[in-house]
Amino acid sequence: MAFRLLKITTHAKMKYTILKAISNNKNIDYQKFVNIISLNKRDLAILNDTSFDIKILATAAPFCYANIIAESENFEVCLATNFPNSSFDNQFENSKEVKKNNLVNYLKNRGITEIDTLVTDHIDDLSIMKLAAHNIIVSPNENLKSRLKQNSIAFETIL
């Protein structure tokens, strides 16, 4: 973590190192961690919409706790970063293009050809925003709004 604070390493490398270190530790209480971070959770009405055919949590967060969140929030699927099982590769993290490809492949395997609604708060999801019919951006900063406009991506905001 010190290397990350000093900008000696990337976020992805730090995540890889941490996940590699804890991958065999069976004593970690991920539910306790989820309970702690849930104190800062925002309730978004769109996530309770029952008209969607499938609700997918696609995240760069580690699967070990993202799956708990997905289950508690009634997502049918959780696509997240898995524990690494090989040497470091930037593609290990379910982020940016990797996330888009994982999502598109999952949908394709289910016979789904489009993304109806995407809810996000991060520019890292730009490639997915380009595919979605509707984009809902949570608390966007000016940089994110500007990038979306530059890419002619229509969006709604939730503040």
Short mmCIF file of C-alpha atoms in Angstrom, two decimals, residues 22-76:
data_model
loop_
_atom_site.label_atom_id
_atom_site.label_comp_id
_atom_site.label_asym_id
_atom_site.label_seq_id
_atom_site.Cartn_x
_atom_site.Cartn_y
_atom_site.Cartn_z
CA ILE A 22 -5.19 -13.52 0.84
CA SER A 23 -6.29 -16.10 -1.72
CA ASN A 24 -5.63 -19.10 0.55
CA ASN A 25 -6.78 -17.49 3.80
CA LYS A 26 -10.03 -19.21 4.76
CA ASN A 27 -10.41 -17.11 7.94
CA ILE A 28 -11.36 -13.83 6.28
CA ASP A 29 -14.92 -12.75 7.06
CA TYR A 30 -15.98 -11.09 3.81
CA GLN A 31 -19.51 -10.64 5.12
CA LYS A 32 -18.14 -8.50 7.95
CA PHE A 33 -16.29 -6.37 5.40
CA VAL A 34 -19.47 -5.98 3.32
CA ASN A 35 -21.39 -4.96 6.45
CA ILE A 36 -18.82 -2.24 7.14
CA ILE A 37 -18.77 -0.81 3.62
CA SER A 38 -22.57 -1.05 3.41
CA LEU A 39 -22.76 1.77 5.94
CA ASN A 40 -21.83 4.08 3.02
CA LYS A 41 -24.11 2.42 0.47
CA ARG A 42 -26.43 4.52 -1.66
CA ASP A 43 -29.88 3.17 -2.37
CA LEU A 44 -30.67 3.66 -6.05
CA ALA A 45 -34.30 3.11 -7.03
CA ILE A 46 -33.30 1.89 -10.51
CA LEU A 47 -31.63 -1.14 -8.92
CA ASN A 48 -34.99 -2.23 -7.52
CA ASP A 49 -36.69 -2.13 -10.93
CA THR A 50 -38.15 -5.61 -11.50
CA SER A 51 -38.86 -5.10 -15.20
CA PHE A 52 -35.31 -6.02 -16.26
CA ASP A 53 -34.81 -9.54 -17.62
CA ILE A 54 -31.46 -9.88 -15.90
CA LYS A 55 -29.54 -7.74 -13.46
CA ILE A 56 -25.75 -8.07 -13.56
CA LEU A 57 -23.19 -6.62 -11.19
CA ALA A 58 -20.09 -6.10 -13.35
CA THR A 59 -17.33 -4.67 -11.22
CA ALA A 60 -13.58 -4.45 -10.84
CA ALA A 61 -14.03 -5.22 -7.13
CA PRO A 62 -12.88 -8.63 -5.90
CA PHE A 63 -15.41 -11.43 -6.37
CA CYS A 64 -14.82 -12.64 -2.80
CA TYR A 65 -16.97 -9.80 -1.48
CA ALA A 66 -18.68 -8.43 -4.61
CA ASN A 67 -20.65 -11.67 -4.88
CA ILE A 68 -22.02 -11.13 -1.36
CA ILE A 69 -23.17 -7.66 -2.39
CA ALA A 70 -24.68 -9.01 -5.60
CA GLU A 71 -26.68 -11.63 -3.72
CA SER A 72 -27.93 -9.20 -1.09
CA GLU A 73 -28.98 -6.69 -3.78
CA ASN A 74 -30.76 -9.33 -5.89
CA PHE A 75 -28.39 -9.37 -8.84
CA GLU A 76 -28.63 -12.61 -10.82
#
